[in-house]
Amino acid sequence: ISGLLGLNVVLLGAALITGQLFNSVGLQNQEARIFLLLLLGASVVWMLWYLLWARKQPDMSPHQDHHAGGAAATMVLVLFDALSILLCVCMIGYLMMTRECKPVPRVVSPFIEAPFVALQTFLLWCHSKDCIHRHKIITRVGLILILSTDVLLWLNAVNEDTIHQEIELEKQGSASGLEGISNRNLCQCGTNAACLAFRKGVEVLYPFSMEFYLMAACMIYITWKNVGRQMSPGHHQVTQKLTLDLIRKRRVIYGLVSGALVLLVGLVIFILYQMWVSQQQFRDHAFFMLYVYDLAVIPVMSLCCLLGLLVHRVERHAKEGGYNPTRNLDVALLIATASGQLALCYFSLVAALSLGAQGSLASLDLSYSILTMLEILLQSTFIIEGLHRHPNLLAEKKKKRRRINLKNTFFLAFFCVPQSNRETSEDRTGGSGLEGDTAVRVHDGKNPWAQRIIKEICAFLILTNVMMWVIPAFGAHPQFENGFGKLYFGFSAWFVLVNLSQPLSVFYRMHSVSALMELLLSE
């Protein structure tokens, strides 16, 4: 019932949002924004009910899903929450200064969105692991409303291009030398410094709110799936914490050093890019520098993933079985978010080929698109293979096999082998056979060289993916700004394509870091 409710809510909201995008004349009364405000209000009311009353009931959550709500994911969610609230503050300042031309629902929206974001973060921080067993119907309905609201807010943010259209108009006015063209619309800031500062804050911070909605929706989905879930007695695990001591014991050196070098060089290039891209004389140099960096790092990442896949094939492991909503969602998210970057690469590829890849920037953009597609496919395959190769399963199988062999050995020793031979056998194994079992355990464990290779690859890929996450997340979008896509598809269509694909690609990098961290700790 809650799933059908969520499906209908999302479809209705998507129809209203896309209707406003393609035919704004037909929606004069801000129906889409009013619908979002109703969802925000209902979600806030449910979260207050759960946090202030329902969670205090006895046996509300008798057990937890320890796979859900990992520390890394929760910390990133809190970071995005802080930036999203800061975005709401900038949006409030910008809308209040241009309220004469803004509809009332648009002005009211950030005042309700800010508490929605804050309450949802607190809910996921404290209760994302809960398997709720009381008030299940109202809990499922409330969670699905929050999930639907996150999805629709993300979709609305993808389509919300008014600020960028204003900036484009001002650029065109400056380029054409027409004075006053940027002040023809009351919604434009003109020369108001405070308004321009708030607008710049909205422009820089808006990707983080989209990332927050995507990530929060995924965590809410896990909580929704866990409502009423019964856990098996052996399900609980002791999760490992990432500490410097843990890294030291695991002796991950080369991957960390090389990854840290890539990260430091990337940060320097990113800072130079941000300084140069706004200056017309250095603009091409900024694009060239960023593309060269990507084309140097991405092939190395592809080779590392290919090597990891070969090691996976050489070192066979048992596959993880049983139903696990967190693991299933991990794989689904990895594939779904990879499609965002792949789609953007394909669109850029079509634009470059159609316009003719003439000039260094066009050739670099074409090469970047091809190599990025290859790297994403290899990395996704490597991560999915690793997630389904849980080492504990292999250890359990080997332990059972050792028990059977030990029983057979004792049976043969006491019923089929003479006493003298029996004593010789006991002397070899140290009497009780425990050292012998230990020796077998060490011998039957994973190959040390394979473990070392996988650890080094994971450490390197974690740091490189962090850099590949930082570049687009903090506003460096060469594929949007270099002009090829805008020239071929048009500004509006290209803006929607980039806004739809970039948050997914950023989320892909972030989710890859989380999955690679899990692989590093489990090896």
Coordinates of C-alpha atoms in Angstrom, one line a residue:
I1 CA 0.0 0.0 0.0
S2 CA 2.7 2.5 0.9
G3 CA 4.7 1.5 -2.2
L4 CA 1.7 2.2 -4.4
L5 CA 1.1 5.5 -2.6
G6 CA 4.7 6.6 -3.2
L7 CA 4.5 5.6 -6.8
N8 CA 1.4 7.8 -7.4
V9 CA 2.8 10.7 -5.4
V10 CA 6.0 10.7 -7.5
L11 CA 4.2 10.3 -10.8
L12 CA 1.8 13.2 -10.0
G13 CA 4.6 15.4 -8.8
A14 CA 6.8 14.6 -11.8
A15 CA 3.8 15.4 -14.1
L16 CA 3.4 18.8 -12.4
I17 CA 7.1 19.6 -12.4
T18 CA 7.7 18.7 -16.0
G19 CA 4.4 20.4 -17.0
Q20 CA 5.7 23.6 -15.5
L21 CA 9.0 23.1 -17.3
F22 CA 7.6 22.5 -20.8
N23 CA 4.5 24.7 -20.6
S24 CA 4.8 27.3 -17.9
V25 CA 1.7 29.2 -19.3
G26 CA -0.5 26.3 -18.4
L27 CA 0.4 26.3 -14.7
Q28 CA -0.1 29.9 -13.6
N29 CA -1.0 29.1 -10.0
Q30 CA 2.3 27.3 -9.0
E31 CA 0.6 23.9 -8.6
A32 CA 3.9 22.1 -8.6
R33 CA 5.4 24.3 -5.8
I34 CA 2.2 24.1 -3.8
F35 CA 2.2 20.3 -4.1
L36 CA 5.8 20.2 -2.9
L37 CA 4.9 22.4 0.1
L38 CA 2.1 20.0 1.1
L39 CA 4.5 17.1 0.9
L40 CA 7.1 19.0 2.9
G41 CA 4.6 19.9 5.6
A42 CA 3.2 16.3 5.8
S43 CA 6.8 14.9 6.1
V44 CA 7.8 17.3 8.8
V45 CA 4.6 16.5 10.8
W46 CA 5.3 12.7 10.5
M47 CA 9.0 13.2 11.6
L48 CA 8.0 15.2 14.6
W49 CA 5.4 12.5 15.5
Y50 CA 8.0 9.8 15.2
L51 CA 10.9 11.6 17.0
L52 CA 8.8 13.0 19.8
W53 CA 6.4 10.2 20.6
A54 CA 6.6 7.0 18.5
R55 CA 10.3 6.1 19.0
K56 CA 9.8 6.2 22.8
Q57 CA 7.3 3.4 22.8
P58 CA 8.5 0.0 24.1
D59 CA 9.6 -2.6 21.5
M60 CA 9.3 0.0 18.8
S61 CA 12.6 -1.3 17.3
P62 CA 13.6 -4.6 18.8
H63 CA 16.7 -5.0 16.6
Q64 CA 18.8 -3.2 14.0
D65 CA 20.2 -3.7 10.6
H66 CA 23.9 -3.2 11.0
H67 CA 24.5 -3.0 7.3
A68 CA 22.4 0.2 7.1
G69 CA 23.5 3.8 7.9
G70 CA 27.3 3.3 7.8
A71 CA 29.5 5.9 9.5
A72 CA 30.9 7.2 6.2
A73 CA 27.5 7.6 4.6
T74 CA 26.1 9.3 7.7
M75 CA 29.0 11.8 8.0
V76 CA 28.7 12.7 4.3
L77 CA 24.9 13.1 4.8
V78 CA 25.6 15.5 7.7
L79 CA 28.0 17.5 5.5
F80 CA 25.4 17.8 2.7
D81 CA 22.8 18.7 5.3
A82 CA 24.9 21.7 6.5
L83 CA 25.5 22.9 3.0
S84 CA 21.8 22.4 2.1
I85 CA 20.7 24.5 5.1
L86 CA 23.3 27.2 4.0
L87 CA 21.7 27.0 0.6
C88 CA 18.3 27.6 2.1
V89 CA 19.7 30.7 3.9
C90 CA 21.1 32.1 0.6
M91 CA 17.9 31.3 -1.2
I92 CA 15.9 33.1 1.5
G93 CA 18.1 36.2 1.1
Y94 CA 17.9 36.1 -2.7
L95 CA 14.1 35.6 -2.8
M96 CA 13.4 38.3 -0.2
M97 CA 15.4 40.8 -2.3
T98 CA 13.5 39.8 -5.5
R99 CA 10.1 39.0 -3.9
E100 CA 8.3 41.6 -6.1
C101 CA 8.5 39.3 -9.1
K102 CA 8.5 35.9 -7.2
P103 CA 5.3 34.0 -6.5
V104 CA 4.4 33.5 -2.8
P105 CA 4.9 29.6 -2.8
R106 CA 8.4 30.1 -4.2
V107 CA 9.3 32.6 -1.4
V108 CA 7.8 30.4 1.3
S109 CA 9.5 27.2 0.1
P110 CA 13.0 27.5 1.7
F111 CA 11.4 28.4 5.1
I112 CA 9.8 24.9 5.1
E113 CA 12.6 23.1 3.3
A114 CA 15.2 24.0 5.9
P115 CA 13.4 22.2 8.9
F116 CA 12.6 19.3 6.6
V117 CA 16.3 18.8 5.7
A118 CA 17.4 19.2 9.4
L119 CA 14.8 16.8 10.8
Q120 CA 15.5 14.2 8.1
T121 CA 19.2 14.3 8.9
F122 CA 18.6 13.8 12.6
L123 CA 16.2 11.0 11.9
L124 CA 18.7 9.2 9.7
W125 CA 21.6 9.9 12.1
C126 CA 19.8 8.3 15.0
H127 CA 17.4 5.8 13.5
S128 CA 18.6 4.7 10.0
K129 CA 19.4 1.2 11.4
D130 CA 16.1 0.6 13.1
C131 CA 13.8 -2.3 12.1
I132 CA 10.5 -0.8 13.3
H133 CA 7.9 -3.3 14.5
R134 CA 5.1 -1.0 15.9
H135 CA 2.7 1.3 14.0
K136 CA 4.0 -0.3 10.9
I137 CA 1.4 1.1 8.5
I138 CA 1.7 4.7 9.5
T139 CA 5.5 4.3 9.7
R140 CA 5.7 2.9 6.1
V141 CA 3.4 5.7 4.8
G142 CA 5.4 8.4 6.6
L143 CA 8.7 7.1 5.3
I144 CA 7.4 6.7 1.7
L145 CA 6.2 10.3 1.8
I146 CA 9.7 11.5 2.9
L147 CA 11.2 9.4 0.1
S148 CA 8.8 10.8 -2.5
T149 CA 9.5 14.3 -1.3
D150 CA 13.2 13.8 -1.7
V151 CA 12.8 12.4 -5.2
L152 CA 10.6 15.3 -6.3
L153 CA 12.7 17.9 -4.7
W154 CA 15.7 16.5 -6.6
L155 CA 13.7 16.5 -9.8
N156 CA 12.6 20.0 -9.2
A157 CA 16.2 21.1 -8.5
V158 CA 17.3 19.5 -11.8
N159 CA 14.7 21.6 -13.7
E160 CA 15.1 24.8 -11.7
D161 CA 17.3 26.9 -14.1
T162 CA 16.0 30.4 -13.5
I163 CA 19.1 31.7 -11.8
H164 CA 21.4 30.2 -14.5
Q165 CA 19.2 31.7 -17.2
E166 CA 19.5 35.1 -15.5
I167 CA 23.3 34.7 -15.4
E168 CA 23.4 33.8 -19.1
L169 CA 21.2 36.9 -19.9
E170 CA 23.6 39.1 -18.0
K171 CA 26.6 37.5 -19.8
Q172 CA 24.9 38.1 -23.2
G173 CA 24.1 41.7 -22.2
S174 CA 27.7 42.3 -21.2
A175 CA 29.1 40.6 -24.4
S176 CA 26.7 42.6 -26.7
G177 CA 27.4 45.9 -25.0
L178 CA 23.7 46.6 -24.4
E179 CA 23.5 48.6 -21.2
G180 CA 20.5 47.9 -19.0
I181 CA 19.6 44.6 -20.6
S182 CA 20.2 42.8 -17.2
N183 CA 17.9 45.2 -15.4
R184 CA 14.9 44.8 -17.7
N185 CA 13.6 42.0 -15.5
L186 CA 12.8 42.8 -11.8
C187 CA 14.1 39.3 -10.9
Q188 CA 17.6 40.2 -11.8
C189 CA 19.9 41.6 -9.1
G190 CA 21.6 44.3 -11.2
T191 CA 24.3 46.0 -9.1
N192 CA 23.0 45.0 -5.7
A193 CA 26.0 43.5 -4.0
A194 CA 24.1 41.6 -1.3
C195 CA 21.7 40.1 -3.9
L196 CA 24.6 39.1 -6.1
A197 CA 26.3 37.5 -3.1
F198 CA 23.2 35.5 -2.2
R199 CA 22.7 34.5 -5.8
K200 CA 26.3 33.3 -6.1
G201 CA 25.8 31.3 -2.9
V202 CA 22.8 29.6 -4.5
E203 CA 24.7 28.9 -7.7
V204 CA 27.6 27.3 -5.9
L205 CA 25.6 25.4 -3.3
Y206 CA 22.7 24.0 -5.3
P207 CA 24.6 20.8 -6.4
F208 CA 24.9 19.8 -2.7
S209 CA 21.2 19.9 -2.1
M210 CA 20.6 17.6 -5.0
E211 CA 23.2 15.2 -3.6
F212 CA 21.5 15.4 -0.2
Y213 CA 18.1 14.5 -1.6
L214 CA 19.6 11.5 -3.5
M215 CA 21.5 10.2 -0.6
A216 CA 18.8 10.8 1.9
A217 CA 16.3 9.1 -0.4
C218 CA 18.5 6.0 -0.5
M219 CA 18.9 5.8 3.3
I220 CA 15.1 6.3 3.8
Y221 CA 14.5 3.5 1.3
I222 CA 16.5 1.1 3.4
T223 CA 14.7 2.2 6.6
W224 CA 11.3 1.7 4.8
K225 CA 12.4 -1.8 3.6
N226 CA 13.4 -2.7 7.2
V227 CA 10.0 -1.9 8.7
G228 CA 8.8 -5.2 10.2
R229 CA 11.9 -7.1 9.1
Q230 CA 12.9 -10.1 11.2
M231 CA 16.6 -10.6 11.7
S232 CA 18.3 -14.0 11.9
P233 CA 20.2 -14.7 15.1
G234 CA 23.6 -14.8 13.4
H235 CA 23.0 -11.6 11.4
H236 CA 24.7 -9.2 13.8
Q237 CA 28.3 -8.3 12.9
V238 CA 30.9 -6.3 14.6
T239 CA 31.7 -3.5 12.2
Q240 CA 35.2 -2.4 11.8
K241 CA 36.1 1.2 12.2
L242 CA 38.6 2.9 10.0
T243 CA 41.5 4.1 12.1
L244 CA 45.1 4.9 11.4
D245 CA 46.1 1.9 13.4
L246 CA 43.9 -0.3 11.2
I247 CA 45.6 1.0 8.1
R248 CA 49.0 0.6 9.7
K249 CA 48.3 -3.1 10.6
R250 CA 47.0 -3.8 7.1
R251 CA 50.2 -2.3 5.6
V252 CA 48.6 -0.3 2.8
I253 CA 51.4 1.9 1.5
Y254 CA 51.7 2.2 -2.3
G255 CA 48.0 2.8 -2.9
L256 CA 47.8 5.5 -0.2
V257 CA 51.0 7.3 -1.3
S258 CA 50.1 7.3 -5.0
G259 CA 46.4 8.2 -4.3
A260 CA 47.5 11.0 -2.0
L261 CA 49.8 12.3 -4.7
V262 CA 46.9 12.3 -7.3
L263 CA 44.7 14.0 -4.7
L264 CA 47.2 16.8 -4.0
V265 CA 47.9 17.5 -7.7
G266 CA 44.2 17.4 -8.3
L267 CA 43.5 20.0 -5.6
V268 CA 46.2 22.4 -7.1
I269 CA 44.7 22.0 -10.6
F270 CA 41.2 22.5 -9.3
I271 CA 42.2 25.7 -7.5
L272 CA 43.9 27.0 -10.6
Y273 CA 40.9 26.0 -12.7
Q274 CA 38.5 28.0 -10.5
M275 CA 40.8 31.0 -10.7
W276 CA 41.3 30.9 -14.5
V277 CA 37.9 29.8 -15.9
S278 CA 36.2 33.1 -15.2
Q279 CA 39.0 35.0 -17.0
Q280 CA 38.5 35.1 -20.8
Q281 CA 42.3 35.1 -21.6
F282 CA 42.9 32.0 -19.4
R283 CA 39.7 30.1 -20.0
D284 CA 41.0 27.7 -22.6
H285 CA 44.1 27.0 -20.5
A286 CA 41.8 26.1 -17.5
F287 CA 39.9 23.6 -19.6
F288 CA 43.1 22.2 -21.1
M289 CA 44.7 21.7 -17.7
L290 CA 41.7 20.0 -16.2
Y291 CA 41.3 17.7 -19.2
V292 CA 44.9 16.7 -19.2
Y293 CA 44.8 15.8 -15.5
D294 CA 41.7 13.7 -16.0
L295 CA 43.2 11.9 -19.1
A296 CA 46.4 11.1 -17.0
V297 CA 44.5 9.7 -14.0
I298 CA 41.5 7.9 -15.5
P299 CA 43.6 5.4 -17.6
V300 CA 45.5 4.5 -14.4
M301 CA 42.3 3.9 -12.5
S302 CA 41.1 1.7 -15.4
L303 CA 44.2 -0.4 -15.3
C304 CA 43.9 -0.8 -11.5
C305 CA 40.3 -2.0 -11.9
L306 CA 41.3 -4.4 -14.6
L307 CA 44.1 -5.8 -12.4
G308 CA 41.7 -6.2 -9.5
L309 CA 39.3 -8.1 -11.7
L310 CA 42.1 -10.5 -12.7
V311 CA 43.0 -11.0 -9.1
H312 CA 39.3 -11.7 -8.3
R313 CA 39.3 -14.4 -11.0
V314 CA 42.5 -16.0 -9.8
E315 CA 41.4 -16.1 -6.1
R316 CA 38.0 -17.8 -6.0
H317 CA 35.7 -16.9 -3.2
A318 CA 32.3 -18.0 -2.1
K319 CA 29.4 -15.8 -3.1
E320 CA 27.3 -13.9 -0.6
G321 CA 23.8 -15.4 -0.3
G322 CA 20.6 -14.6 1.4
Y323 CA 18.4 -11.5 1.2
N324 CA 20.1 -8.2 2.2
P325 CA 18.3 -5.0 1.2
T326 CA 21.4 -2.9 1.8
R327 CA 23.6 -5.0 -0.4
N328 CA 21.0 -5.1 -3.1
L329 CA 20.6 -1.4 -3.0
D330 CA 24.4 -0.9 -3.1
V331 CA 24.6 -2.7 -6.4
A332 CA 21.5 -1.1 -7.8
L333 CA 22.7 2.4 -6.9
L334 CA 26.1 1.8 -8.4
I335 CA 24.6 0.8 -11.7
A336 CA 21.9 3.5 -11.7
T337 CA 24.2 6.4 -10.8
A338 CA 26.9 5.2 -13.2
S339 CA 24.3 5.7 -15.9
G340 CA 24.4 9.5 -15.2
Q341 CA 28.1 9.8 -16.1
L342 CA 27.7 7.4 -19.0
A343 CA 24.8 9.4 -20.4
L344 CA 26.7 12.7 -20.1
C345 CA 29.7 11.1 -21.9
Y346 CA 27.5 9.8 -24.7
F347 CA 25.8 13.2 -25.2
S348 CA 29.2 14.9 -25.2
L349 CA 30.5 12.3 -27.6
V350 CA 27.6 13.0 -30.0
A351 CA 28.1 16.7 -29.7
A352 CA 31.8 16.5 -30.4
L353 CA 31.4 14.1 -33.4
S354 CA 28.5 16.1 -34.9
L355 CA 30.3 19.5 -34.6
G356 CA 33.6 17.9 -35.8
A357 CA 36.3 17.3 -33.2
Q358 CA 38.5 20.1 -34.5
G359 CA 40.9 21.8 -32.2
S360 CA 42.6 20.6 -29.0
L361 CA 39.7 21.1 -26.6
A362 CA 37.3 19.1 -28.8
S363 CA 39.8 16.3 -29.1
L364 CA 40.4 16.3 -25.4
D365 CA 36.7 16.3 -24.7
L366 CA 36.2 13.4 -27.0
S367 CA 39.0 11.4 -25.4
Y368 CA 37.8 12.2 -21.9
S369 CA 34.3 10.9 -22.8
I370 CA 35.6 7.6 -24.2
L371 CA 38.1 6.9 -21.4
T372 CA 35.6 7.8 -18.6
M373 CA 33.0 5.4 -20.0
L374 CA 35.7 2.6 -20.0
E375 CA 36.8 3.5 -16.4
I376 CA 33.2 3.5 -15.0
L377 CA 32.4 0.1 -16.6
L378 CA 35.6 -1.5 -15.2
Q379 CA 35.3 0.1 -11.7
S380 CA 31.6 -0.8 -11.4
T381 CA 32.4 -4.4 -12.3
F382 CA 35.3 -4.6 -9.9
I383 CA 33.3 -3.2 -7.0
I384 CA 30.3 -5.5 -7.6
E385 CA 32.5 -8.5 -7.9
G386 CA 34.2 -7.5 -4.6
L387 CA 30.9 -6.9 -2.7
H388 CA 29.8 -10.4 -3.5
R389 CA 33.0 -12.0 -2.5
H390 CA 32.7 -11.9 1.3
P391 CA 35.8 -13.5 3.0
N392 CA 33.8 -14.7 6.0
L393 CA 31.8 -17.1 3.8
L394 CA 35.0 -18.7 2.5
A395 CA 36.3 -19.0 6.1
E396 CA 33.2 -20.7 7.2
K397 CA 33.3 -23.2 4.4
K398 CA 37.0 -24.0 5.1
K399 CA 36.2 -24.4 8.8
K400 CA 33.4 -26.9 8.1
R401 CA 35.7 -28.7 5.7
R402 CA 38.4 -28.9 8.4
R403 CA 35.9 -30.3 10.9
I404 CA 35.0 -33.1 8.5
N405 CA 38.6 -33.8 7.8
L406 CA 39.5 -33.8 11.5
K407 CA 36.7 -36.2 12.3
N408 CA 37.8 -38.5 9.4
T409 CA 41.3 -38.4 10.6
F410 CA 40.4 -39.3 14.2
F411 CA 38.2 -42.1 13.0
L412 CA 41.0 -43.6 10.8
A413 CA 43.6 -43.0 13.5
F414 CA 41.7 -44.9 16.3
F415 CA 40.0 -47.6 14.3
C416 CA 42.3 -48.3 11.3
V417 CA 45.8 -47.2 12.3
P418 CA 48.1 -49.2 14.7
Q419 CA 49.1 -47.6 18.0
S420 CA 52.7 -46.9 17.0
N421 CA 51.7 -45.0 13.9
R422 CA 49.1 -43.3 16.1
E423 CA 51.8 -42.0 18.5
T424 CA 53.9 -40.9 15.6
S425 CA 51.0 -39.0 14.2
E426 CA 50.3 -37.3 17.5
D427 CA 53.9 -36.3 17.9
R428 CA 53.9 -34.6 14.5
T429 CA 50.8 -32.6 15.3
G430 CA 51.8 -31.7 18.9
G431 CA 49.5 -34.2 20.7
S432 CA 46.1 -32.6 20.6
G433 CA 46.1 -31.7 16.9
L434 CA 45.3 -28.0 17.7
E435 CA 48.6 -26.7 16.2
G436 CA 48.0 -28.8 13.1
D437 CA 44.5 -27.3 12.7
T438 CA 46.1 -23.9 13.1
A439 CA 48.6 -24.7 10.4
V440 CA 45.8 -25.8 8.1
R441 CA 43.9 -22.6 8.9
V442 CA 46.8 -20.4 7.9
H443 CA 47.5 -22.5 4.8
D444 CA 43.8 -22.4 3.7
G445 CA 43.4 -18.7 4.2
K446 CA 43.5 -16.1 1.4
N447 CA 46.6 -15.6 -0.7
P448 CA 48.6 -12.9 1.0
W449 CA 49.8 -11.4 -2.4
A450 CA 46.2 -11.3 -3.6
Q451 CA 45.0 -9.6 -0.4
R452 CA 47.8 -7.0 -0.7
I453 CA 47.0 -6.2 -4.3
I454 CA 43.3 -5.7 -3.6
K455 CA 44.1 -3.5 -0.6
E456 CA 46.5 -1.3 -2.5
I457 CA 44.0 -1.0 -5.4
C458 CA 41.2 -0.1 -3.1
A459 CA 43.2 2.5 -1.3
F460 CA 44.3 4.1 -4.6
L461 CA 40.8 4.1 -6.0
I462 CA 39.3 5.6 -2.8
L463 CA 41.5 8.7 -3.0
T464 CA 41.2 9.1 -6.8
N465 CA 37.4 8.8 -6.6
V466 CA 37.4 11.4 -3.9
M467 CA 39.2 13.8 -6.3
M468 CA 36.8 12.9 -9.1
W469 CA 34.0 13.7 -6.6
V470 CA 35.5 17.0 -5.5
I471 CA 35.9 18.5 -9.0
P472 CA 32.2 18.4 -10.1
A473 CA 30.7 18.7 -6.6
F474 CA 32.4 22.1 -6.0
G475 CA 31.4 23.7 -9.3
A476 CA 33.9 22.6 -11.9
H477 CA 31.8 21.5 -14.9
P478 CA 34.0 21.7 -18.0
Q479 CA 31.5 19.7 -20.1
F480 CA 28.8 22.3 -19.3
E481 CA 31.1 25.4 -19.7
N482 CA 33.2 24.5 -22.7
G483 CA 30.4 25.3 -25.1
F484 CA 30.2 22.1 -27.2
G485 CA 27.1 20.7 -25.6
K486 CA 25.3 24.1 -25.4
L487 CA 26.2 24.8 -29.0
Y488 CA 24.8 21.5 -30.3
F489 CA 21.8 20.8 -27.9
G490 CA 20.9 24.4 -26.9
F491 CA 21.2 26.0 -23.5
S492 CA 18.0 24.8 -22.0
A493 CA 18.3 21.2 -23.1
W494 CA 22.0 21.0 -22.2
F495 CA 21.3 22.6 -18.8
V496 CA 18.7 19.9 -18.0
L497 CA 21.0 17.1 -19.3
V498 CA 24.0 18.3 -17.2
N499 CA 21.8 18.9 -14.1
L500 CA 20.3 15.4 -14.4
S501 CA 23.6 13.6 -15.1
Q502 CA 26.1 15.5 -12.9
P503 CA 24.4 14.8 -9.5
L504 CA 24.2 11.1 -10.4
S505 CA 27.9 11.1 -11.4
V506 CA 28.9 12.8 -8.2
F507 CA 26.8 10.4 -6.2
Y508 CA 28.4 7.5 -8.2
R509 CA 31.9 8.7 -7.0
M510 CA 30.8 9.1 -3.5
H511 CA 29.0 5.7 -3.4
S512 CA 32.1 4.1 -5.0
V513 CA 34.3 5.5 -2.2
S514 CA 31.9 3.9 0.4
A515 CA 31.9 0.6 -1.4
L516 CA 35.7 0.6 -1.9
M517 CA 36.1 1.4 1.8
E518 CA 34.1 -1.7 2.7
L519 CA 36.2 -3.8 0.3
L520 CA 39.4 -2.4 1.9
L521 CA 38.2 -3.3 5.4
S522 CA 36.9 -6.7 4.5
E523 CA 40.0 -8.0 2.7

